[in-house]
Amino acid sequence: MDAQALSRTNQAVNRTDMSDSYLNFANSSFGAKLTDLMGLPKPLVLERFQPDQPALNGTLLLGGGGTPELLQPLAKTFAAMGVQSEAHRALPQWLSIANQHGLVSGRWGVEDQPGAKVKALLFDATGMTDSSQSEELYQFFHDAARSVLACGRVVVIGRPPESCSSPRKATVQRALEGLTRSLGKELKRAITVNLVYCAEGAEAQLESTLRFLLSPRSTYVSAQVIRVGKPSSESATIDWALPLAGKKVLVTGASRGIGAAIAEVMARDGAQLICLDVPQAQDGLDEIATRLGGCALAMDISAPDAPALLSEAALADGGWDVVVHNAGITRDKTIANMKDALWNSVVNVNLSTQERINDALVEAGALKAGARVVCVSSISGIAGNLGQTNYAFSKAGVIGMVQSMAPVLAERGITINAVAPGFIETQMTAAIPFTIREAGRRMNSMGQGGLPEDVAEAIAWLASPASAGLNGNVVRVCGQSLLGA
Ligand code: NAD
């Protein structure tokens, strides 16, 4: 057990007055012995980001299939990130490329014997043009599967199947999804596995995504497919320690739970915050805005005049750089038992309001060029949930809004993406009956719920000025929940 990590987890959990007592027990010295003895599952304490950490805390093992197309851009990116790498025996050409970029690199393992344990695996699959080449993938992951350290990271990079030049290439690229999702379930020990489809010409946009996926910021993000495309406006050069320095960021629902964590992470990254919540939450709102040096905006976003008031506020502020639509409500009932007011309030707050606010801000020119809109959906909107027809409708609608607005906003150099949290330890999930709560908490590849800061880290990545290549993505922060696709 890493005592420091456990104490950080407890602090974060206690902030929301929630606690995963089984996780704490299984990681205590007595509990660890007992769970071993009884053969009970032992979820690991997840590593979480600390500002003084390097981009990757350990060595990365690199592999590739076919004629990998990304070796030069990856070498450049690793040099910028300070990533130390080793090459799988099937990729000897990496050594000279790494050398050209001033990287220290070596060959991993001797003959067919594995090398030392590594913190990350990265496989460049962009050069795979036919499924008959799949043995290269097999060999790499067969050799390395047992050599990834706990809380390690695995990233596979391919080309978007829909833009491949031949059906054979599109087929093998699409097949990567099945591989990564299965690896996420097999590798265990809190190792995350994600697939990045990098469009041709978007290679220079990979850095913000690799910094996220290779670091503890993505501790609860696994089995995701992330698309990096050519941006409509260039990613800005940024200070990676303070990526949101000077950026004006609106966070709705900021007084507690996930919204409060988003505000904290954004402030840590240098943002000037506008924290919004309903007037009834004024005390919590004032506390967080004051503590983070931002301003508080007490307002019900579903009020008819809210879009106009927000546009005025943004214009008076010289325009906003980031809008995070986090505020949301649940009013659960099976549809047969649901009154129309419950249906309408959920759809209005979680979806229609966001559409109206986006339209008003864009129409008023209140979002700056290069602005980022990040929405909060839910795995309920992907998998559906008993008693949540209204909520799942609204959260699936958020996905529809993101995907349909992405090309429209791209014309103005603005991006829009969503995160879809799974089971996150907040007051919302604390209200779920015990047995259902325990099932939701454990039914994922991490064996535990995520923390609000895990969602916040994903939002900060999507909101970064360096993430211009990310548009129209929906990224689940669910520890590879078994619910939904
Ligand atoms: P929460 O209830 O703790 O916080 C939601 C915040 O939104 C509250 O502060 C509330 O006052 C505010 N809010 C609600 N209606 C508002 C309105 N009309 N105007 C302004 N503010 C309003 O919930 P949370 O768990 O922190 O969830 C945050 C977001 O994440 C929500 O959109 C939720 O649907 C989503 N989500 C949460 C989970 C989870 O496990 N907690 C899972 C999936 C999605």
Short mmCIF file of C-alpha atoms and ligand atoms in Angstrom, two decimals:
data_model
loop_
_atom_site.label_atom_id
_atom_site.label_comp_id
_atom_site.label_asym_id
_atom_site.label_seq_id
_atom_site.Cartn_x
_atom_site.Cartn_y
_atom_site.Cartn_z
CA MET A 1 0.00 0.00 0.00
CA ASP A 2 1.17 3.53 -0.73
CA ALA A 3 0.24 5.29 2.52
CA GLN A 4 0.53 8.76 1.00
CA ALA A 5 -1.75 7.85 -1.89
CA LEU A 6 -4.28 6.30 0.48
CA SER A 7 -4.29 9.37 2.65
CA ARG A 8 -4.77 11.59 -0.44
CA THR A 9 -7.67 9.40 -1.55
CA ASN A 10 -9.26 9.59 1.89
CA GLN A 11 -8.87 13.37 2.00
CA ALA A 12 -10.50 13.74 -1.38
CA VAL A 13 -13.29 11.32 -0.49
CA ASN A 14 -13.85 13.01 2.86
CA ARG A 15 -14.19 16.35 1.12
CA THR A 16 -17.48 15.05 -0.22
CA ASP A 17 -18.31 13.19 3.02
CA MET A 18 -18.32 9.95 1.06
CA SER A 19 -16.09 7.03 1.79
CA ASP A 20 -15.37 3.68 0.19
CA SER A 21 -14.81 1.73 3.40
CA TYR A 22 -14.02 -1.54 1.59
CA LEU A 23 -11.22 0.12 -0.42
CA ASN A 24 -9.77 1.55 2.80
CA PHE A 25 -10.14 -1.78 4.61
CA ALA A 26 -8.60 -3.85 1.78
CA ASN A 27 -5.60 -1.51 1.77
CA SER A 28 -5.03 -1.58 5.54
CA SER A 29 -2.43 -4.08 6.80
CA PHE A 30 -5.02 -6.25 8.56
CA GLY A 31 -7.53 -5.96 5.71
CA ALA A 32 -4.90 -6.85 3.08
CA LYS A 33 -4.07 -10.08 4.93
CA LEU A 34 -7.74 -10.97 5.39
CA THR A 35 -8.72 -10.26 1.77
CA ASP A 36 -5.74 -12.38 0.58
CA LEU A 37 -6.74 -15.20 2.92
CA MET A 38 -10.35 -15.14 1.79
CA GLY A 39 -9.56 -14.58 -1.88
CA LEU A 40 -11.59 -11.36 -1.96
CA PRO A 41 -11.00 -8.72 -4.66
CA LYS A 42 -8.53 -6.04 -3.61
CA PRO A 43 -9.00 -2.75 -5.48
CA LEU A 44 -5.76 -0.76 -5.62
CA VAL A 45 -5.46 2.79 -4.37
CA LEU A 46 -5.33 4.68 -7.65
CA GLU A 47 -2.41 7.02 -8.34
CA ARG A 48 -3.53 10.61 -8.68
CA PHE A 49 -1.81 13.61 -10.19
CA GLN A 50 0.63 15.67 -8.16
CA PRO A 51 1.82 18.97 -9.68
CA ASP A 52 5.53 18.19 -9.25
CA GLN A 53 5.39 14.90 -11.19
CA PRO A 54 7.01 14.32 -14.61
CA ALA A 55 4.69 13.73 -17.60
CA LEU A 56 5.36 9.98 -17.27
CA ASN A 57 6.62 8.62 -13.99
CA GLY A 58 8.74 5.77 -15.40
CA THR A 59 9.81 4.20 -18.68
CA LEU A 60 7.65 3.69 -21.76
CA LEU A 61 7.96 0.61 -23.96
CA LEU A 62 7.26 1.36 -27.62
CA GLY A 63 6.07 -1.04 -30.29
CA GLY A 64 4.68 -0.67 -33.77
CA GLY A 65 2.99 -2.60 -36.56
CA GLY A 66 3.40 -2.53 -40.35
CA THR A 67 5.42 0.56 -41.21
CA PRO A 68 4.57 2.80 -38.23
CA GLU A 69 3.77 6.31 -39.42
CA LEU A 70 4.21 8.17 -36.14
CA LEU A 71 7.77 7.43 -35.07
CA GLN A 72 9.13 10.86 -36.00
CA PRO A 73 6.27 12.85 -34.41
CA LEU A 74 6.33 10.59 -31.36
CA ALA A 75 10.06 11.17 -30.89
CA LYS A 76 9.46 14.93 -31.08
CA THR A 77 6.59 14.68 -28.58
CA PHE A 78 8.54 12.46 -26.19
CA ALA A 79 11.43 14.94 -26.31
CA ALA A 80 9.03 17.77 -25.39
CA MET A 81 7.51 15.67 -22.59
CA GLY A 82 10.80 14.25 -21.27
CA VAL A 83 9.59 10.67 -21.78
CA GLN A 84 12.17 7.93 -21.45
CA SER A 85 11.52 5.03 -23.83
CA GLU A 86 12.70 1.56 -24.75
CA ALA A 87 12.01 -0.24 -28.03
CA HIS A 88 10.44 -3.67 -28.44
CA ARG A 89 12.65 -6.02 -30.46
CA ALA A 90 10.33 -5.67 -33.50
CA LEU A 91 11.02 -1.93 -33.61
CA PRO A 92 14.82 -1.56 -33.88
CA GLN A 93 14.46 1.57 -36.06
CA TRP A 94 13.25 3.51 -33.00
CA LEU A 95 16.74 3.66 -31.53
CA SER A 96 18.22 5.84 -34.27
CA ILE A 97 15.08 8.03 -34.49
CA ALA A 98 15.14 8.57 -30.73
CA ASN A 99 18.82 9.37 -30.97
CA GLN A 100 18.18 12.04 -33.64
CA HIS A 101 15.83 13.76 -31.18
CA GLY A 102 18.33 13.60 -28.32
CA LEU A 103 16.40 10.90 -26.45
CA VAL A 104 18.13 8.25 -24.42
CA SER A 105 16.62 4.96 -25.49
CA GLY A 106 17.50 1.28 -25.42
CA ARG A 107 16.25 -2.09 -26.56
CA TRP A 108 13.80 -3.75 -24.19
CA GLY A 109 14.62 -7.33 -23.20
CA VAL A 110 17.15 -9.77 -24.61
CA GLU A 111 16.11 -12.14 -27.42
CA ASP A 112 12.65 -13.30 -26.31
CA GLN A 113 13.26 -12.56 -22.62
CA PRO A 114 11.28 -9.58 -21.23
CA GLY A 115 13.10 -6.50 -20.03
CA ALA A 116 12.52 -4.53 -16.84
CA LYS A 117 9.01 -3.51 -15.80
CA VAL A 118 7.74 -0.33 -17.43
CA LYS A 119 5.16 2.30 -16.50
CA ALA A 120 3.62 2.53 -19.94
CA LEU A 121 3.19 0.70 -23.24
CA LEU A 122 2.56 2.56 -26.48
CA PHE A 123 1.86 0.76 -29.74
CA ASP A 124 1.89 2.70 -33.00
CA ALA A 125 -0.63 0.82 -35.15
CA THR A 126 -0.99 3.55 -37.77
CA GLY A 127 1.05 1.56 -40.29
CA MET A 128 -1.13 -1.55 -40.12
CA THR A 129 -2.93 -1.89 -43.42
CA ASP A 130 -4.30 -5.44 -43.25
CA SER A 131 -5.53 -7.79 -40.54
CA SER A 132 -2.91 -10.33 -41.65
CA GLN A 133 -0.36 -8.11 -39.86
CA SER A 134 -2.09 -8.56 -36.50
CA GLU A 135 0.54 -10.94 -35.17
CA GLU A 136 2.79 -7.93 -34.59
CA LEU A 137 0.21 -6.62 -32.14
CA TYR A 138 -0.12 -10.03 -30.52
CA GLN A 139 3.65 -10.37 -30.11
CA PHE A 140 4.09 -6.97 -28.50
CA PHE A 141 1.28 -7.35 -25.98
CA HIS A 142 2.05 -11.03 -25.36
CA ASP A 143 5.65 -10.12 -24.50
CA ALA A 144 4.81 -7.05 -22.42
CA ALA A 145 1.49 -7.81 -20.69
CA ARG A 146 3.13 -8.94 -17.44
CA SER A 147 5.72 -6.17 -17.47
CA VAL A 148 3.49 -3.15 -16.81
CA LEU A 149 3.71 -1.71 -13.30
CA ALA A 150 0.55 -1.21 -11.21
CA CYS A 151 -1.38 1.95 -12.19
CA GLY A 152 0.47 1.75 -15.53
CA ARG A 153 -0.76 3.18 -18.81
CA VAL A 154 -1.32 1.55 -22.19
CA VAL A 155 -2.01 3.59 -25.31
CA VAL A 156 -2.59 2.27 -28.84
CA ILE A 157 -2.56 4.83 -31.66
CA GLY A 158 -4.28 4.11 -34.94
CA ARG A 159 -5.87 5.96 -37.85
CA PRO A 160 -9.61 6.78 -37.88
CA PRO A 161 -11.19 3.85 -39.78
CA GLU A 162 -13.65 6.16 -41.57
CA SER A 163 -10.81 8.02 -43.26
CA CYS A 164 -8.65 5.03 -44.22
CA SER A 165 -7.75 4.71 -47.89
CA SER A 166 -8.74 1.03 -48.19
CA PRO A 167 -11.38 -1.24 -46.63
CA ARG A 168 -8.59 -3.59 -45.44
CA LYS A 169 -6.89 -0.78 -43.54
CA ALA A 170 -10.19 0.49 -42.11
CA THR A 171 -10.95 -3.05 -40.95
CA VAL A 172 -7.73 -3.61 -39.06
CA GLN A 173 -7.86 -0.12 -37.54
CA ARG A 174 -11.41 -0.73 -36.31
CA ALA A 175 -10.30 -4.07 -34.84
CA LEU A 176 -8.03 -2.18 -32.43
CA GLU A 177 -11.09 -1.27 -30.35
CA GLY A 178 -11.72 -4.89 -29.42
CA LEU A 179 -8.08 -5.37 -28.46
CA THR A 180 -7.86 -2.31 -26.21
CA ARG A 181 -11.19 -2.95 -24.49
CA SER A 182 -10.20 -6.54 -23.72
CA LEU A 183 -6.74 -5.53 -22.49
CA GLY A 184 -8.42 -3.04 -20.13
CA LYS A 185 -10.25 -5.98 -18.55
CA GLU A 186 -7.25 -8.34 -18.55
CA LEU A 187 -4.35 -6.28 -17.28
CA LYS A 188 -6.05 -5.35 -13.98
CA ARG A 189 -3.88 -3.71 -11.22
CA ALA A 190 -5.45 -0.34 -12.09
CA ILE A 191 -3.74 -0.25 -15.49
CA THR A 192 -5.68 1.87 -18.00
CA VAL A 193 -5.82 1.06 -21.72
CA ASN A 194 -6.98 3.60 -24.30
CA LEU A 195 -7.10 3.88 -28.09
CA VAL A 196 -6.32 7.13 -29.90
CA TYR A 197 -7.31 7.55 -33.54
CA CYS A 198 -5.01 10.24 -34.89
CA ALA A 199 -6.06 11.71 -38.25
CA GLU A 200 -3.39 12.18 -40.90
CA GLY A 201 -1.93 15.66 -40.45
CA ALA A 202 -2.98 15.85 -36.79
CA GLU A 203 0.21 14.30 -35.41
CA ALA A 204 1.35 17.59 -33.86
CA GLN A 205 -1.87 17.64 -31.82
CA LEU A 206 -1.09 14.45 -29.92
CA GLU A 207 0.87 15.99 -27.07
CA SER A 208 -1.98 17.17 -24.84
CA THR A 209 -3.70 13.79 -25.18
CA LEU A 210 -0.53 11.80 -24.47
CA ARG A 211 0.23 14.00 -21.46
CA PHE A 212 -3.23 13.18 -20.15
CA LEU A 213 -3.34 9.47 -20.99
CA LEU A 214 0.18 8.66 -19.76
CA SER A 215 -0.19 10.47 -16.44
CA PRO A 216 -2.22 9.81 -13.27
CA ARG A 217 -4.65 12.51 -14.47
CA SER A 218 -6.37 9.73 -16.46
CA THR A 219 -6.48 7.29 -13.54
CA TYR A 220 -10.22 6.51 -13.99
CA VAL A 221 -10.31 6.72 -17.82
CA SER A 222 -9.97 3.33 -19.48
CA ALA A 223 -11.17 1.54 -22.64
CA GLN A 224 -11.90 4.83 -24.38
CA VAL A 225 -11.58 5.70 -28.04
CA ILE A 226 -10.34 9.24 -28.49
CA ARG A 227 -10.23 10.98 -31.85
CA VAL A 228 -7.55 13.59 -32.50
CA GLY A 229 -8.17 15.57 -35.66
CA LYS A 230 -6.74 18.49 -37.58
CA PRO A 231 -7.82 21.58 -35.66
CA SER A 232 -9.74 24.46 -37.15
CA SER A 233 -7.49 26.80 -35.16
CA GLU A 234 -3.93 26.03 -34.10
CA SER A 235 -3.27 24.78 -30.56
CA ALA A 236 -1.57 27.55 -28.64
CA THR A 237 1.90 27.17 -27.16
CA ILE A 238 1.32 26.82 -23.46
CA ASP A 239 3.02 26.53 -20.12
CA TRP A 240 2.25 22.88 -19.25
CA ALA A 241 2.45 23.67 -15.53
CA LEU A 242 -0.27 26.34 -15.87
CA PRO A 243 -2.15 25.48 -19.07
CA LEU A 244 -5.16 27.68 -18.26
CA ALA A 245 -3.19 30.72 -17.11
CA GLY A 246 -5.25 33.86 -17.71
CA LYS A 247 -8.21 31.92 -19.15
CA LYS A 248 -11.72 32.91 -18.07
CA VAL A 249 -13.65 29.79 -17.22
CA LEU A 250 -17.35 29.41 -16.35
CA VAL A 251 -18.21 26.31 -14.30
CA THR A 252 -21.91 25.65 -13.64
CA GLY A 253 -22.97 23.71 -10.56
CA ALA A 254 -19.67 24.70 -8.94
CA SER A 255 -20.69 24.82 -5.27
CA ARG A 256 -20.19 21.12 -4.55
CA GLY A 257 -19.44 17.63 -5.90
CA ILE A 258 -17.92 17.32 -9.36
CA GLY A 259 -18.42 21.04 -10.11
CA ALA A 260 -16.37 22.06 -7.05
CA ALA A 261 -13.60 19.64 -8.11
CA ILE A 262 -13.64 21.09 -11.65
CA ALA A 263 -13.23 24.59 -10.18
CA GLU A 264 -10.32 23.40 -7.99
CA VAL A 265 -8.47 21.70 -10.86
CA MET A 266 -9.05 24.64 -13.21
CA ALA A 267 -7.75 27.07 -10.56
CA ARG A 268 -4.70 24.86 -10.02
CA ASP A 269 -4.11 25.10 -13.80
CA GLY A 270 -4.22 28.91 -13.64
CA ALA A 271 -7.83 29.70 -14.64
CA GLN A 272 -9.79 32.80 -13.59
CA LEU A 273 -13.06 31.27 -12.47
CA ILE A 274 -16.67 32.27 -12.70
CA CYS A 275 -18.38 29.81 -10.34
CA LEU A 276 -22.12 29.48 -10.92
CA ASP A 277 -24.80 27.73 -8.88
CA VAL A 278 -28.39 28.22 -7.76
CA PRO A 279 -29.08 31.00 -5.21
CA GLN A 280 -29.93 28.31 -2.58
CA ALA A 281 -26.28 27.16 -2.81
CA GLN A 282 -24.92 30.70 -2.24
CA ASP A 283 -22.89 29.83 0.91
CA GLY A 284 -20.98 26.97 -0.69
CA LEU A 285 -20.61 28.97 -3.88
CA ASP A 286 -19.14 32.01 -2.11
CA GLU A 287 -16.78 29.78 -0.14
CA ILE A 288 -15.32 28.08 -3.21
CA ALA A 289 -15.17 31.23 -5.36
CA THR A 290 -13.37 33.15 -2.59
CA ARG A 291 -10.96 30.31 -1.84
CA LEU A 292 -10.02 29.94 -5.51
CA GLY A 293 -9.82 33.67 -6.23
CA GLY A 294 -12.76 33.59 -8.64
CA CYS A 295 -16.15 35.25 -8.66
CA ALA A 296 -19.52 33.76 -7.69
CA LEU A 297 -22.59 33.93 -9.88
CA ALA A 298 -25.79 32.81 -8.09
CA MET A 299 -28.26 32.00 -10.83
CA ASP A 300 -30.69 29.29 -11.88
CA ILE A 301 -29.51 28.35 -15.38
CA SER A 302 -32.99 27.15 -16.30
CA ALA A 303 -34.52 30.61 -15.75
CA PRO A 304 -35.78 32.02 -19.08
CA ASP A 305 -33.44 35.04 -18.91
CA ALA A 306 -30.32 33.02 -17.94
CA PRO A 307 -28.85 32.73 -21.48
CA ALA A 308 -29.11 36.50 -22.03
CA LEU A 309 -27.71 37.31 -18.57
CA LEU A 310 -24.78 34.96 -19.10
CA SER A 311 -24.01 36.47 -22.51
CA GLU A 312 -24.02 39.95 -20.96
CA ALA A 313 -21.74 38.80 -18.14
CA ALA A 314 -19.34 37.17 -20.60
CA LEU A 315 -19.20 40.26 -22.84
CA ALA A 316 -18.64 42.49 -19.81
CA ASP A 317 -15.73 40.17 -18.96
CA GLY A 318 -14.20 40.53 -22.44
CA GLY A 319 -15.43 37.07 -23.48
CA TRP A 320 -14.99 33.64 -21.92
CA ASP A 321 -12.40 31.04 -22.93
CA VAL A 322 -14.01 27.95 -21.42
CA VAL A 323 -17.58 27.01 -20.51
CA VAL A 324 -18.13 23.84 -18.47
CA HIS A 325 -21.77 22.69 -18.43
CA ASN A 326 -21.65 20.61 -15.26
CA ALA A 327 -24.89 21.55 -13.43
CA GLY A 328 -27.31 18.65 -13.55
CA ILE A 329 -30.14 17.06 -11.61
CA THR A 330 -31.75 13.64 -11.23
CA ARG A 331 -35.43 13.04 -10.49
CA ASP A 332 -35.69 9.25 -10.72
CA LYS A 333 -38.95 7.34 -11.22
CA THR A 334 -40.02 4.68 -13.68
CA ILE A 335 -41.78 6.39 -16.55
CA ALA A 336 -45.17 4.96 -15.56
CA ASN A 337 -44.84 6.62 -12.14
CA MET A 338 -43.20 9.84 -13.30
CA LYS A 339 -45.10 13.13 -13.16
CA ASP A 340 -44.55 15.44 -16.13
CA ALA A 341 -42.84 18.02 -13.88
CA LEU A 342 -40.05 15.52 -13.10
CA TRP A 343 -39.55 14.75 -16.77
CA ASN A 344 -39.55 18.40 -17.80
CA SER A 345 -37.24 19.73 -15.08
CA VAL A 346 -34.53 17.13 -15.79
CA VAL A 347 -34.62 17.58 -19.57
CA ASN A 348 -34.67 21.34 -19.17
CA VAL A 349 -31.76 21.69 -16.70
CA ASN A 350 -29.56 18.94 -18.14
CA LEU A 351 -30.08 19.54 -21.86
CA SER A 352 -32.34 22.28 -23.25
CA THR A 353 -30.80 24.94 -21.01
CA GLN A 354 -27.31 24.05 -22.22
CA GLU A 355 -28.42 24.31 -25.84
CA ARG A 356 -29.95 27.73 -25.21
CA ILE A 357 -26.87 28.99 -23.35
CA ASN A 358 -24.50 27.78 -26.07
CA ASP A 359 -26.59 29.41 -28.80
CA ALA A 360 -26.83 32.70 -26.88
CA LEU A 361 -23.10 32.84 -26.12
CA VAL A 362 -22.14 32.06 -29.72
CA GLU A 363 -24.67 34.49 -31.18
CA ALA A 364 -23.48 37.29 -28.89
CA GLY A 365 -19.83 36.58 -29.79
CA ALA A 366 -19.22 36.02 -26.07
CA LEU A 367 -16.90 33.05 -26.57
CA LYS A 368 -13.36 33.92 -27.54
CA ALA A 369 -11.64 32.42 -30.60
CA GLY A 370 -10.16 29.08 -29.55
CA ALA A 371 -12.80 28.72 -26.82
CA ARG A 372 -13.62 25.32 -25.36
CA VAL A 373 -17.08 24.07 -24.35
CA VAL A 374 -17.04 20.95 -22.19
CA CYS A 375 -20.30 19.19 -21.23
CA VAL A 376 -21.02 16.58 -18.61
CA SER A 377 -23.00 13.62 -19.86
CA SER A 378 -23.28 10.28 -18.02
CA ILE A 379 -22.90 6.57 -18.72
CA SER A 380 -26.60 6.48 -17.97
CA GLY A 381 -27.03 8.33 -21.27
CA ILE A 382 -25.07 5.55 -23.00
CA ALA A 383 -26.34 2.42 -21.25
CA GLY A 384 -29.75 3.59 -20.00
CA ASN A 385 -30.83 3.01 -16.43
CA LEU A 386 -33.95 1.78 -14.70
CA GLY A 387 -35.88 4.73 -13.29
CA GLN A 388 -33.87 7.25 -15.32
CA THR A 389 -35.69 7.66 -18.64
CA ASN A 390 -35.68 11.44 -18.14
CA TYR A 391 -32.03 11.62 -17.03
CA ALA A 392 -30.75 9.17 -19.68
CA PHE A 393 -32.70 11.05 -22.38
CA SER A 394 -31.09 14.31 -21.27
CA LYS A 395 -27.58 12.87 -21.01
CA ALA A 396 -27.81 11.05 -24.37
CA GLY A 397 -29.02 14.39 -25.73
CA VAL A 398 -25.85 16.02 -24.42
CA ILE A 399 -23.87 13.56 -26.56
CA GLY A 400 -26.05 14.43 -29.55
CA MET A 401 -25.51 18.13 -28.90
CA VAL A 402 -21.72 17.71 -28.72
CA GLN A 403 -21.52 15.65 -31.88
CA SER A 404 -23.83 17.89 -33.90
CA MET A 405 -22.39 21.18 -32.65
CA ALA A 406 -18.73 20.17 -33.13
CA PRO A 407 -18.56 20.95 -36.89
CA VAL A 408 -20.68 24.10 -36.44
CA LEU A 409 -18.44 25.51 -33.70
CA ALA A 410 -15.27 24.43 -35.53
CA GLU A 411 -16.07 27.13 -38.10
CA ARG A 412 -15.49 29.66 -35.30
CA GLY A 413 -12.39 27.90 -33.96
CA ILE A 414 -14.33 26.65 -30.94
CA THR A 415 -14.34 23.02 -29.75
CA ILE A 416 -17.06 21.13 -27.88
CA ASN A 417 -16.52 17.80 -26.12
CA ALA A 418 -18.15 15.83 -23.32
CA VAL A 419 -17.15 13.61 -20.47
CA ALA A 420 -19.51 10.83 -19.39
CA PRO A 421 -18.83 9.95 -15.74
CA GLY A 422 -19.59 6.50 -14.37
CA PHE A 423 -19.88 5.93 -10.64
CA ILE A 424 -18.31 8.96 -8.94
CA GLU A 425 -18.24 9.37 -5.15
CA THR A 426 -20.51 12.39 -4.61
CA GLN A 427 -23.68 13.32 -2.72
CA MET A 428 -25.60 12.24 -5.85
CA THR A 429 -24.27 8.66 -5.62
CA ALA A 430 -24.32 8.60 -1.80
CA ALA A 431 -28.10 8.89 -2.06
CA ILE A 432 -28.33 5.56 -3.98
CA PRO A 433 -29.53 2.58 -1.84
CA PHE A 434 -26.58 0.57 -0.39
CA THR A 435 -26.73 -2.61 -2.51
CA ILE A 436 -27.20 -0.78 -5.81
CA ARG A 437 -24.46 1.67 -4.77
CA GLU A 438 -22.01 -1.17 -4.02
CA ALA A 439 -22.77 -2.81 -7.38
CA GLY A 440 -22.21 0.47 -9.24
CA ARG A 441 -18.99 1.10 -7.34
CA ARG A 442 -17.42 -2.33 -7.99
CA MET A 443 -18.66 -3.21 -11.51
CA ASN A 444 -15.74 -1.70 -13.37
CA SER A 445 -12.14 -2.60 -14.15
CA MET A 446 -10.83 -0.55 -11.17
CA GLY A 447 -13.17 -2.19 -8.62
CA GLN A 448 -14.03 1.19 -7.10
CA GLY A 449 -15.81 4.46 -7.76
CA GLY A 450 -13.98 7.43 -9.20
CA LEU A 451 -13.45 10.73 -7.40
CA PRO A 452 -14.80 14.09 -8.55
CA GLU A 453 -11.22 15.16 -9.34
CA ASP A 454 -10.94 12.30 -11.88
CA VAL A 455 -13.78 13.87 -13.89
CA ALA A 456 -12.25 17.31 -13.37
CA GLU A 457 -8.86 16.21 -14.75
CA ALA A 458 -10.52 14.92 -17.94
CA ILE A 459 -12.41 18.20 -18.32
CA ALA A 460 -9.21 20.22 -17.80
CA TRP A 461 -7.52 18.21 -20.57
CA LEU A 462 -10.41 18.86 -23.00
CA ALA A 463 -10.46 22.54 -21.97
CA SER A 464 -6.74 23.05 -22.50
CA PRO A 465 -5.61 25.52 -25.18
CA ALA A 466 -3.37 22.65 -26.38
CA SER A 467 -6.41 20.46 -27.15
CA ALA A 468 -7.53 22.12 -30.39
CA GLY A 469 -7.38 18.70 -32.09
CA LEU A 470 -10.14 17.33 -29.83
CA ASN A 471 -13.62 18.14 -31.05
CA GLY A 472 -16.84 16.14 -30.78
CA ASN A 473 -15.33 13.55 -28.42
CA VAL A 474 -17.30 11.84 -25.66
CA VAL A 475 -14.90 10.41 -23.11
CA ARG A 476 -16.18 8.17 -20.33
CA VAL A 477 -14.63 8.62 -16.91
CA CYS A 478 -15.90 5.33 -15.55
CA GLY A 479 -12.96 3.00 -14.84
CA GLN A 480 -14.28 0.84 -17.72
CA SER A 481 -17.71 0.35 -16.21
CA LEU A 482 -19.45 -2.81 -17.31
CA LEU A 483 -22.54 -0.72 -18.07
CA GLY A 484 -23.01 0.38 -21.66
CA ALA A 485 -20.82 -0.15 -24.69
P1 NAD B 1 -24.44 17.42 -7.40
O1 NAD B 1 -25.90 17.30 -7.22
O2 NAD B 1 -23.56 17.18 -6.23
O3 NAD B 1 -24.07 18.85 -8.02
C1 NAD B 1 -24.80 19.44 -9.06
C2 NAD B 1 -24.75 20.93 -8.89
O4 NAD B 1 -25.51 21.54 -9.94
C3 NAD B 1 -25.36 21.39 -7.55
O5 NAD B 1 -24.50 22.26 -6.88
C4 NAD B 1 -26.65 22.07 -7.98
O6 NAD B 1 -27.06 23.10 -7.11
C5 NAD B 1 -26.27 22.58 -9.37
N1 NAD B 1 -27.46 22.85 -10.16
C6 NAD B 1 -28.53 22.03 -10.36
N2 NAD B 1 -29.47 22.65 -11.07
C7 NAD B 1 -29.01 23.89 -11.33
C8 NAD B 1 -29.56 25.00 -12.00
N3 NAD B 1 -30.78 24.96 -12.56
N4 NAD B 1 -28.82 26.14 -12.09
C9 NAD B 1 -27.59 26.20 -11.54
N5 NAD B 1 -27.03 25.16 -10.87
C10 NAD B 1 -27.73 24.03 -10.76
O7 NAD B 1 -24.07 16.43 -8.59
P2 NAD B 1 -22.66 15.84 -9.05
O8 NAD B 1 -22.63 14.41 -8.67
O9 NAD B 1 -21.53 16.71 -8.65
O10 NAD B 1 -22.88 15.89 -10.63
C11 NAD B 1 -22.35 16.89 -11.47
C12 NAD B 1 -22.66 16.51 -12.90
O11 NAD B 1 -22.13 15.22 -13.17
C13 NAD B 1 -24.17 16.42 -13.20
O12 NAD B 1 -24.42 16.91 -14.49
C14 NAD B 1 -24.43 14.93 -13.12
O13 NAD B 1 -25.54 14.57 -13.89
C15 NAD B 1 -23.14 14.38 -13.70
N6 NAD B 1 -22.85 12.99 -13.32
C16 NAD B 1 -22.57 12.63 -12.04
C17 NAD B 1 -22.28 11.31 -11.75
C18 NAD B 1 -21.93 10.84 -10.36
O14 NAD B 1 -21.63 9.67 -10.18
N7 NAD B 1 -21.94 11.70 -9.35
C19 NAD B 1 -22.28 10.34 -12.76
C20 NAD B 1 -22.58 10.75 -14.05
C21 NAD B 1 -22.85 12.08 -14.32
#
